[in-house]
Amino acid sequence: MTEIAEQRPRAARTSGRRTGSPQTRAAILDAAMRSFADKGYPGTTIRAVARAAGVDPALVMHFFGSKDGLFVEAIRTGLPVREMHGAIDGDPAGLGERLVRRYLGLWEDPATGWRMYALLHSAASAPPAADLIRNFMVAEMLIPMTRYLRCDHAETRALLAASQLVGLGMVRYALKIEPLSALPREQLIACVAPTLQRYLTGDLPLTG
Amino acid sequence: MTEIAEQRPRAARTSGRRTGSPQTRAAILDAAMRSFADKGYPGTTIRAVARAAGVDPALVMHFFGSKDGLFVEAIRTGLPVREMHGAIDGDPAGLGERLVRRYLGLWEDPATGWRMYALLHSAASAPPAADLIRNFMVAEMLIPMTRYLRCDHAETRALLAASQLVGLGMVRYALKIEPLSALPREQLIACVAPTLQRYLTGDLPLTG
């Protein structure tokens, strides 16, 4: 958006509506992420996101083109993916533990936990949300992990590990089923790290 | 419903609407389950379920009292839980393999796969759906499994196994991420069975 366009909607400005600055864009993405977390993909509308961010719906469309575009960008920028990337690098023998430790940390940090929930909520939605999440997971998680592993069946291995982490998020954090939800984090890490390690670097009966 | 009550809504009958027979109840539950699978808990309404089942919304309320009541009963009667119970009994050393084999079979059978999806979809929803699913999972899955295991930390062990199965459902069947979605079933069973077996009967660093 140009500076001229920025200054155009005077009436909107005086009524407290935001215009197209980077801060506005970030506010829209934040409002969108909260809506995806609370109401899922089907329950989220451009209009409601615009209202929550204090902008005109046309501005949301201007920035993101469509609800799908908004969703993809909210997921891409709003999820702590780089945090997970940071857990990949290091000694291969400690990969399983690093991943589960970082993953649990993201769920248990108030700044990121609700974003993880938004991802889970959307992943369990019908298409197109599930398609968009799949593309996101492949690009942002599967490809970096495969590059690190550099072995046969690297993608299958990474997805087996992902399945364990996703299910842990569901049972411990989304459904909050006791006593798993109350298990001390270090005990949980010690239980789950060997599973991830075996999937990622152990002997698996994979052929073809 | 009494026979008299059954015969009362003549107008509805002649217009093709169903009345309160056991078949009608089953039709309502089936319509509800399909709606929970397609639209999730928040997107499902008594009115739409009634329309899909060809009955009056008041009859749905008569049978189930509320949307929550309908949800609980649809989950309870519509999910192939007894099929999973059947996989518990037997040699403890083969428990992990029996569970994952049966679980994958339920997802891959067209008669039950969409019901598994409804469960997953609802589990990732906000409360009250998540609360209802939690109660269901505890009563129908956790307690029977704990009774079978009869050991310390049996509930934590069962929930760790459940987390792996839930995540597998999400990545392989809901998100359908390749190559895990295309991995031959027997290879997947061979990869995952040892994880479940360790969680259920192996040495785990659980204390307290």
Tab-separated table of C-alpha atoms in Angstrom:
chain	number	residue	atom	x	y	z
A	1	MET	CA	0.000	0.000	0.000
A	2	THR	CA	1.341	3.448	-0.937
A	3	GLU	CA	1.516	6.367	1.434
A	4	ILE	CA	-1.226	8.104	-0.489
A	5	ALA	CA	-3.510	5.116	-0.113
A	6	GLU	CA	-2.580	5.027	3.560
A	7	GLN	CA	-3.906	8.536	4.002
A	8	ARG	CA	-7.046	8.139	1.981
A	9	PRO	CA	-9.647	6.702	4.379
A	10	ARG	CA	-9.868	9.748	6.658
A	11	ALA	CA	-13.354	8.969	7.881
A	12	ALA	CA	-12.305	5.459	8.821
A	13	ARG	CA	-9.273	6.825	10.637
A	14	THR	CA	-11.165	9.267	12.754
A	15	SER	CA	-13.615	6.475	13.609
A	16	GLY	CA	-10.703	4.489	15.033
A	17	ARG	CA	-10.299	2.053	12.145
A	18	ARG	CA	-6.784	1.076	11.217
A	19	THR	CA	-5.344	1.470	7.743
A	20	GLY	CA	-2.851	-0.527	5.753
A	21	SER	CA	0.397	-0.287	7.714
A	22	PRO	CA	2.583	-3.268	8.582
A	23	GLN	CA	1.206	-3.033	12.118
A	24	THR	CA	-2.292	-3.301	10.700
A	25	ARG	CA	-1.299	-6.342	8.694
A	26	ALA	CA	0.115	-7.944	11.832
A	27	ALA	CA	-3.053	-7.076	13.779
A	28	ILE	CA	-5.196	-8.729	11.098
A	29	LEU	CA	-3.035	-11.863	11.180
A	30	ASP	CA	-3.237	-11.999	14.957
A	31	ALA	CA	-7.025	-11.612	14.916
A	32	ALA	CA	-7.237	-14.287	12.223
A	33	MET	CA	-5.088	-16.712	14.209
A	34	ARG	CA	-7.256	-16.242	17.291
A	35	SER	CA	-10.374	-16.869	15.270
A	36	PHE	CA	-8.899	-20.011	13.688
A	37	ALA	CA	-7.996	-21.210	17.203
A	38	ASP	CA	-11.424	-20.458	18.688
A	39	LYS	CA	-13.778	-21.203	15.814
A	40	GLY	CA	-11.740	-23.253	13.405
A	41	TYR	CA	-11.492	-22.641	9.699
A	42	PRO	CA	-15.202	-23.057	8.854
A	43	GLY	CA	-16.281	-20.689	11.658
A	44	THR	CA	-13.914	-17.891	10.646
A	45	THR	CA	-15.097	-15.090	8.344
A	46	ILE	CA	-13.209	-12.202	6.750
A	47	ARG	CA	-15.834	-9.864	8.175
A	48	ALA	CA	-15.368	-11.041	11.779
A	49	VAL	CA	-11.582	-10.946	11.520
A	50	ALA	CA	-11.780	-7.405	10.130
A	51	ARG	CA	-14.039	-6.352	12.986
A	52	ALA	CA	-11.714	-7.893	15.600
A	53	ALA	CA	-8.714	-6.131	14.046
A	54	GLY	CA	-10.589	-2.829	13.740
A	55	VAL	CA	-10.266	-2.587	9.955
A	56	ASP	CA	-12.499	-2.662	6.910
A	57	PRO	CA	-13.072	-6.137	5.361
A	58	ALA	CA	-11.851	-4.707	2.056
A	59	LEU	CA	-8.448	-4.137	3.619
A	60	VAL	CA	-8.246	-7.785	4.663
A	61	MET	CA	-9.057	-8.772	1.088
A	62	HIS	CA	-6.489	-6.273	-0.203
A	63	PHE	CA	-3.750	-7.836	1.899
A	64	PHE	CA	-4.621	-11.525	1.618
A	65	GLY	CA	-6.928	-11.932	-1.383
A	66	SER	CA	-9.203	-14.561	0.177
A	67	LYS	CA	-9.951	-16.458	3.352
A	68	ASP	CA	-7.544	-19.166	2.188
A	69	GLY	CA	-4.831	-16.579	1.641
A	70	LEU	CA	-5.440	-15.195	5.111
A	71	PHE	CA	-5.328	-18.679	6.605
A	72	VAL	CA	-2.084	-19.634	4.879
A	73	GLU	CA	-0.383	-16.417	5.942
A	74	ALA	CA	-1.686	-16.642	9.527
A	75	ILE	CA	-0.377	-20.192	9.831
A	76	ARG	CA	2.931	-19.355	8.128
A	77	THR	CA	3.729	-16.288	10.188
A	78	GLY	CA	1.859	-17.161	13.390
A	79	LEU	CA	3.232	-20.595	14.138
A	80	PRO	CA	6.508	-21.004	15.966
A	81	VAL	CA	8.002	-23.085	13.158
A	82	ARG	CA	11.489	-21.649	13.406
A	83	GLU	CA	11.523	-22.800	17.012
A	84	MET	CA	11.031	-26.362	15.807
A	85	HIS	CA	13.667	-25.943	13.082
A	86	GLY	CA	16.100	-24.921	15.782
A	87	ALA	CA	15.566	-28.267	17.491
A	88	ILE	CA	16.530	-30.256	14.402
A	89	ASP	CA	20.214	-29.311	14.236
A	90	GLY	CA	22.666	-31.050	16.522
A	91	ASP	CA	23.810	-34.528	17.463
A	92	PRO	CA	21.630	-37.103	15.627
A	93	ALA	CA	21.553	-39.318	18.740
A	94	GLY	CA	19.721	-36.592	20.667
A	95	LEU	CA	17.291	-35.618	17.904
A	96	GLY	CA	14.261	-37.369	19.384
A	97	GLU	CA	14.719	-35.752	22.759
A	98	ARG	CA	15.382	-32.291	21.304
A	99	LEU	CA	12.231	-32.427	19.197
A	100	VAL	CA	9.855	-33.573	21.901
A	101	ARG	CA	11.352	-31.150	24.426
A	102	ARG	CA	10.949	-28.189	22.089
A	103	TYR	CA	7.459	-29.297	21.032
A	104	LEU	CA	6.190	-29.597	24.613
A	105	GLY	CA	7.796	-26.257	25.393
A	106	LEU	CA	5.850	-24.585	22.596
A	107	TRP	CA	2.566	-25.983	23.902
A	108	GLU	CA	3.339	-24.968	27.461
A	109	ASP	CA	4.444	-21.409	26.685
A	110	PRO	CA	1.366	-19.141	26.889
A	111	ALA	CA	2.723	-17.046	24.007
A	112	THR	CA	2.739	-20.007	21.621
A	113	GLY	CA	0.419	-22.643	23.106
A	114	TRP	CA	-2.780	-21.174	21.673
A	115	ARG	CA	-1.110	-21.001	18.260
A	116	MET	CA	-0.315	-24.716	18.435
A	117	TYR	CA	-3.965	-25.269	19.265
A	118	ALA	CA	-5.004	-23.261	16.195
A	119	LEU	CA	-2.869	-25.547	14.055
A	120	LEU	CA	-4.350	-28.696	15.582
A	121	HIS	CA	-7.890	-27.368	15.317
A	122	SER	CA	-7.408	-26.495	11.651
A	123	ALA	CA	-5.665	-29.766	10.867
A	124	ALA	CA	-8.747	-31.673	12.007
A	125	SER	CA	-11.044	-29.522	9.855
A	126	ALA	CA	-12.420	-30.494	6.482
A	127	PRO	CA	-10.771	-29.310	3.266
A	128	PRO	CA	-9.650	-26.712	2.278
A	129	ALA	CA	-8.141	-26.127	5.738
A	130	ALA	CA	-6.712	-29.658	5.854
A	131	ASP	CA	-5.171	-29.199	2.379
A	132	LEU	CA	-3.583	-25.921	3.387
A	133	ILE	CA	-2.227	-27.418	6.612
A	134	ARG	CA	-0.840	-30.384	4.696
A	135	ASN	CA	1.018	-28.099	2.291
A	136	PHE	CA	2.311	-26.074	5.214
A	137	MET	CA	3.534	-29.118	7.130
A	138	VAL	CA	5.270	-30.538	4.079
A	139	ALA	CA	7.031	-27.279	3.216
A	140	GLU	CA	7.915	-26.111	6.702
A	141	MET	CA	8.495	-29.307	8.656
A	142	LEU	CA	8.853	-32.349	6.413
A	143	ILE	CA	11.329	-30.911	3.916
A	144	PRO	CA	13.741	-29.470	6.537
A	145	MET	CA	13.626	-32.718	8.506
A	146	THR	CA	14.200	-34.826	5.404
A	147	ARG	CA	17.200	-32.667	4.490
A	148	TYR	CA	18.675	-33.255	7.925
A	149	LEU	CA	18.104	-37.023	7.961
A	150	ARG	CA	19.477	-37.727	4.443
A	151	CYS	CA	18.607	-41.410	4.517
A	152	ASP	CA	16.221	-43.841	2.833
A	153	HIS	CA	12.606	-43.361	3.830
A	154	ALA	CA	13.451	-40.049	5.474
A	155	GLU	CA	9.978	-38.644	4.779
A	156	THR	CA	8.201	-41.674	6.199
A	157	ARG	CA	10.434	-41.495	9.278
A	158	ALA	CA	9.733	-37.795	9.772
A	159	LEU	CA	5.986	-38.343	9.429
A	160	LEU	CA	5.979	-41.196	11.942
A	161	ALA	CA	7.679	-38.833	14.399
A	162	ALA	CA	5.205	-36.089	13.526
A	163	SER	CA	2.292	-38.453	14.155
A	164	GLN	CA	3.511	-39.098	17.703
A	165	LEU	CA	3.920	-35.375	18.390
A	166	VAL	CA	0.546	-34.420	16.898
A	167	GLY	CA	-1.220	-37.091	18.960
A	168	LEU	CA	0.529	-35.935	22.105
A	169	GLY	CA	-0.719	-32.407	21.452
A	170	MET	CA	-4.232	-33.726	21.056
A	171	VAL	CA	-4.373	-35.950	24.153
A	172	ARG	CA	-2.282	-33.854	26.562
A	173	TYR	CA	-3.127	-30.290	25.548
A	174	ALA	CA	-6.352	-30.226	23.518
A	175	LEU	CA	-8.325	-32.979	25.269
A	176	LYS	CA	-6.325	-32.621	28.503
A	177	ILE	CA	-6.890	-36.221	29.570
A	178	GLU	CA	-5.465	-37.019	33.001
A	179	PRO	CA	-3.084	-38.357	34.095
A	180	LEU	CA	-1.177	-37.706	30.850
A	181	SER	CA	-2.058	-34.010	30.984
A	182	ALA	CA	-0.519	-33.797	34.469
A	183	LEU	CA	2.573	-35.931	33.851
A	184	PRO	CA	5.739	-33.938	34.636
A	185	ARG	CA	7.335	-32.765	31.430
A	186	GLU	CA	10.665	-34.509	32.026
A	187	GLN	CA	8.974	-37.882	32.529
A	188	LEU	CA	6.990	-37.399	29.357
A	189	ILE	CA	10.123	-36.474	27.419
A	190	ALA	CA	11.856	-39.592	28.733
A	191	CYS	CA	8.908	-41.755	27.635
A	192	VAL	CA	8.471	-40.290	24.163
A	193	ALA	CA	12.027	-39.390	23.068
A	194	PRO	CA	12.985	-43.048	22.376
A	195	THR	CA	9.905	-43.402	20.144
A	196	LEU	CA	10.930	-40.417	18.037
A	197	GLN	CA	14.568	-41.522	17.990
A	198	ARG	CA	13.651	-44.970	16.713
A	199	TYR	CA	11.368	-43.538	14.034
A	200	LEU	CA	14.004	-41.056	12.891
A	201	THR	CA	17.259	-43.002	13.075
A	202	GLY	CA	16.508	-46.561	14.251
A	203	ASP	CA	15.957	-49.812	12.392
A	204	LEU	CA	12.515	-49.783	10.841
A	205	PRO	CA	10.969	-52.500	8.660
A	206	LEU	CA	10.543	-50.130	5.693
A	207	THR	CA	10.987	-51.482	2.177
A	208	GLY	CA	10.310	-50.286	-1.352
B	1	MET	CA	-42.380	-42.979	23.301
B	2	THR	CA	-45.751	-44.666	23.735
B	3	GLU	CA	-47.737	-46.087	20.852
B	4	ILE	CA	-50.268	-43.326	21.217
B	5	ALA	CA	-47.598	-40.704	20.941
B	6	GLU	CA	-46.231	-42.588	17.946
B	7	GLN	CA	-49.530	-42.206	16.141
B	8	ARG	CA	-50.178	-38.607	17.041
B	9	PRO	CA	-48.401	-36.563	14.387
B	10	ARG	CA	-50.516	-37.688	11.424
B	11	ALA	CA	-49.836	-34.606	9.379
B	12	ALA	CA	-46.134	-35.130	9.739
B	13	ARG	CA	-46.505	-38.750	8.696
B	14	THR	CA	-48.429	-38.068	5.559
B	15	SER	CA	-45.887	-35.405	4.636
B	16	GLY	CA	-43.191	-38.090	4.777
B	17	ARG	CA	-41.751	-37.122	8.165
B	18	ARG	CA	-40.699	-39.930	10.459
B	19	THR	CA	-42.026	-40.427	13.963
B	20	GLY	CA	-40.457	-41.773	17.109
B	21	SER	CA	-39.616	-45.396	16.308
B	22	PRO	CA	-36.262	-47.015	17.080
B	23	GLN	CA	-35.496	-46.769	13.362
B	24	THR	CA	-36.162	-43.040	13.543
B	25	ARG	CA	-33.856	-42.700	16.513
B	26	ALA	CA	-31.141	-44.545	14.597
B	27	ALA	CA	-31.719	-42.326	11.542
B	28	ILE	CA	-31.322	-39.205	13.689
B	29	LEU	CA	-28.091	-40.545	15.186
B	30	ASP	CA	-26.748	-41.390	11.766
B	31	ALA	CA	-27.587	-37.927	10.417
B	32	ALA	CA	-25.991	-36.365	13.505
B	33	MET	CA	-22.811	-38.389	13.112
B	34	ARG	CA	-22.497	-37.339	9.470
B	35	SER	CA	-22.963	-33.720	10.422
B	36	PHE	CA	-20.362	-33.948	13.198
B	37	ALA	CA	-17.972	-35.519	10.670
B	38	ASP	CA	-18.608	-32.908	7.971
B	39	LYS	CA	-19.150	-29.724	9.965
B	40	GLY	CA	-17.788	-30.501	13.400
B	41	TYR	CA	-19.568	-29.826	16.664
B	42	PRO	CA	-19.910	-26.032	16.280
B	43	GLY	CA	-21.325	-26.330	12.746
B	44	THR	CA	-23.982	-28.890	13.674
B	45	THR	CA	-27.508	-27.782	14.586
B	46	ILE	CA	-30.504	-29.734	15.867
B	47	ARG	CA	-32.556	-28.204	13.059
B	48	ALA	CA	-30.203	-29.375	10.285
B	49	VAL	CA	-29.902	-32.876	11.769
B	50	ALA	CA	-33.699	-33.091	11.992
B	51	ARG	CA	-34.019	-32.017	8.366
B	52	ALA	CA	-31.434	-34.577	7.214
B	53	ALA	CA	-33.219	-37.334	9.143
B	54	GLY	CA	-36.652	-36.233	7.902
B	55	VAL	CA	-38.082	-35.531	11.374
B	56	ASP	CA	-39.284	-32.566	13.366
B	57	PRO	CA	-36.619	-30.821	15.508
B	58	ALA	CA	-38.896	-31.361	18.522
B	59	LEU	CA	-38.503	-35.107	18.109
B	60	VAL	CA	-34.703	-34.778	18.216
B	61	MET	CA	-35.076	-32.787	21.437
B	62	HIS	CA	-37.508	-35.379	22.780
B	63	PHE	CA	-35.009	-38.186	22.229
B	64	PHE	CA	-31.775	-36.462	23.197
B	65	GLY	CA	-32.658	-33.381	25.244
B	66	SER	CA	-29.983	-31.105	23.789
B	67	LYS	CA	-27.251	-30.878	21.196
B	68	ASP	CA	-24.798	-32.184	23.796
B	69	GLY	CA	-27.060	-35.155	24.493
B	70	LEU	CA	-27.289	-35.868	20.777
B	71	PHE	CA	-23.512	-35.606	20.426
B	72	VAL	CA	-22.791	-37.948	23.323
B	73	GLU	CA	-25.222	-40.555	22.049
B	74	ALA	CA	-24.019	-40.279	18.449
B	75	ILE	CA	-20.435	-40.793	19.585
B	76	ARG	CA	-21.360	-43.587	21.984
B	77	THR	CA	-23.440	-45.595	19.551
B	78	GLY	CA	-21.817	-44.545	16.295
B	79	LEU	CA	-18.197	-45.282	17.023
B	80	PRO	CA	-16.798	-48.765	16.575
B	81	VAL	CA	-15.607	-48.911	20.183
B	82	ARG	CA	-16.434	-52.562	20.733
B	83	GLU	CA	-14.174	-53.352	17.818
B	84	MET	CA	-11.298	-51.769	19.726
B	85	HIS	CA	-12.282	-53.575	22.932
B	86	GLY	CA	-12.044	-56.831	21.014
B	87	ALA	CA	-8.402	-56.069	20.232
B	88	ILE	CA	-7.449	-55.669	23.895
B	89	ASP	CA	-7.944	-59.270	25.000
B	90	GLY	CA	-5.259	-61.826	24.244
B	91	ASP	CA	-1.559	-62.388	24.755
B	92	PRO	CA	-0.014	-59.280	26.385
B	93	ALA	CA	3.073	-59.584	24.170
B	94	GLY	CA	0.945	-58.996	21.067
B	95	LEU	CA	-1.176	-56.168	22.478
B	96	GLY	CA	0.576	-53.341	20.615
B	97	GLU	CA	0.248	-55.072	17.279
B	98	ARG	CA	-3.394	-56.064	17.850
B	99	LEU	CA	-4.350	-52.491	18.743
B	100	VAL	CA	-2.669	-50.773	15.830
B	101	ARG	CA	-3.913	-53.413	13.368
B	102	ARG	CA	-7.491	-53.018	14.521
B	103	TYR	CA	-7.251	-49.245	14.632
B	104	LEU	CA	-5.931	-48.981	11.067
B	105	GLY	CA	-8.584	-51.434	9.962
B	106	LEU	CA	-11.323	-49.212	11.380
B	107	TRP	CA	-9.986	-46.199	9.493
B	108	GLU	CA	-9.650	-48.137	6.248
B	109	ASP	CA	-13.100	-49.741	6.334
B	110	PRO	CA	-15.526	-47.420	4.497
B	111	ALA	CA	-18.284	-48.348	6.967
B	112	THR	CA	-16.307	-47.054	9.948
B	113	GLY	CA	-13.627	-44.704	8.554
B	114	TRP	CA	-15.877	-41.652	8.379
B	115	ARG	CA	-16.963	-42.285	11.965
B	116	MET	CA	-13.334	-42.263	13.093
B	117	TYR	CA	-12.987	-38.971	11.283
B	118	ALA	CA	-16.006	-37.564	13.145
B	119	LEU	CA	-14.333	-38.462	16.419
B	120	LEU	CA	-11.063	-36.808	15.425
B	121	HIS	CA	-12.813	-33.728	14.105
B	122	SER	CA	-14.790	-33.331	17.327
B	123	ALA	CA	-11.790	-34.014	19.540
B	124	ALA	CA	-9.997	-31.037	18.003
B	125	SER	CA	-13.006	-28.773	18.570
B	126	ALA	CA	-13.398	-26.317	21.405
B	127	PRO	CA	-15.369	-27.214	24.537
B	128	PRO	CA	-17.979	-28.572	25.084
B	129	ALA	CA	-17.199	-31.060	22.299
B	130	ALA	CA	-13.690	-31.666	23.651
B	131	ASP	CA	-15.086	-32.242	27.180
B	132	LEU	CA	-17.618	-34.729	25.905
B	133	ILE	CA	-14.992	-36.565	23.858
B	134	ARG	CA	-12.679	-36.689	26.871
B	135	ASN	CA	-15.391	-38.262	29.031
B	136	PHE	CA	-16.157	-40.724	26.272
B	137	MET	CA	-12.530	-41.732	25.785
B	138	VAL	CA	-12.001	-42.192	29.511
B	139	ALA	CA	-15.120	-44.321	29.974
B	140	GLU	CA	-14.955	-46.372	26.797
B	141	MET	CA	-11.246	-46.755	26.140
B	142	LEU	CA	-9.103	-45.805	29.112
B	143	ILE	CA	-10.964	-47.731	31.799
B	144	PRO	CA	-11.165	-51.032	29.837
B	145	MET	CA	-7.481	-50.757	28.915
B	146	THR	CA	-6.470	-49.973	32.492
B	147	ARG	CA	-8.421	-52.997	33.718
B	148	TYR	CA	-6.546	-55.197	31.273
B	149	LEU	CA	-3.090	-53.839	32.100
B	150	ARG	CA	-3.435	-54.005	35.909
B	151	CYS	CA	-0.068	-52.394	36.586
B	152	ASP	CA	1.358	-49.167	37.962
B	153	HIS	CA	0.783	-46.157	35.757
B	154	ALA	CA	-1.655	-48.146	33.623
B	155	GLU	CA	-3.615	-45.002	32.713
B	156	THR	CA	-0.530	-43.069	31.671
B	157	ARG	CA	0.606	-46.043	29.602
B	158	ALA	CA	-2.780	-46.351	27.900
B	159	LEU	CA	-2.841	-42.626	27.111
B	160	LEU	CA	0.658	-42.687	25.631
B	161	ALA	CA	-0.523	-45.495	23.336
B	162	ALA	CA	-3.680	-43.530	22.536
B	163	SER	CA	-1.622	-40.467	21.644
B	164	GLN	CA	0.311	-42.439	19.028
B	165	LEU	CA	-2.881	-43.844	17.521
B	166	VAL	CA	-4.672	-40.487	17.477
B	167	GLY	CA	-1.715	-38.813	15.774
B	168	LEU	CA	-1.530	-41.578	13.194
B	169	GLY	CA	-5.197	-41.013	12.393
B	170	MET	CA	-4.518	-37.322	11.943
B	171	VAL	CA	-1.427	-37.566	9.720
B	172	ARG	CA	-2.332	-40.655	7.652
B	173	TYR	CA	-6.109	-40.373	7.295
B	174	ALA	CA	-7.225	-36.810	8.035
B	175	LEU	CA	-4.310	-34.842	6.590
B	176	LYS	CA	-3.313	-37.694	4.234
B	177	ILE	CA	0.331	-36.669	4.077
B	178	GLU	CA	2.385	-38.778	1.683
B	179	PRO	CA	4.310	-41.012	1.872
B	180	LEU	CA	2.843	-42.049	5.252
B	181	SER	CA	-0.672	-42.070	3.804
B	182	ALA	CA	0.473	-44.520	1.115
B	183	LEU	CA	2.649	-46.764	3.304
B	184	PRO	CA	1.425	-50.382	3.091
B	185	ARG	CA	-0.553	-51.242	6.187
B	186	GLU	CA	1.675	-54.136	7.236
B	187	GLN	CA	4.794	-51.955	7.149
B	188	LEU	CA	3.047	-49.318	9.227
B	189	ILE	CA	1.912	-51.905	11.753
B	190	ALA	CA	5.484	-53.209	12.025
B	191	CYS	CA	6.775	-49.664	12.619
B	192	VAL	CA	4.200	-48.622	15.205
B	193	ALA	CA	3.420	-51.840	17.117
B	194	PRO	CA	6.723	-51.741	19.086
B	195	THR	CA	5.941	-48.165	20.163
B	196	LEU	CA	2.578	-49.196	21.589
B	197	GLN	CA	4.022	-52.333	23.128
B	198	ARG	CA	6.724	-50.354	24.937
B	199	TYR	CA	4.205	-47.799	26.195
B	200	LEU	CA	1.821	-50.492	27.427
B	201	THR	CA	4.102	-53.149	28.870
B	202	GLY	CA	7.725	-52.002	28.555
B	203	ASP	CA	10.089	-50.251	30.945
B	204	LEU	CA	9.123	-46.591	31.179
B	205	PRO	CA	10.738	-43.938	33.383
B	206	LEU	CA	7.486	-43.255	35.259
B	207	THR	CA	7.632	-42.404	38.954
B	208	GLY	CA	5.262	-41.033	41.541
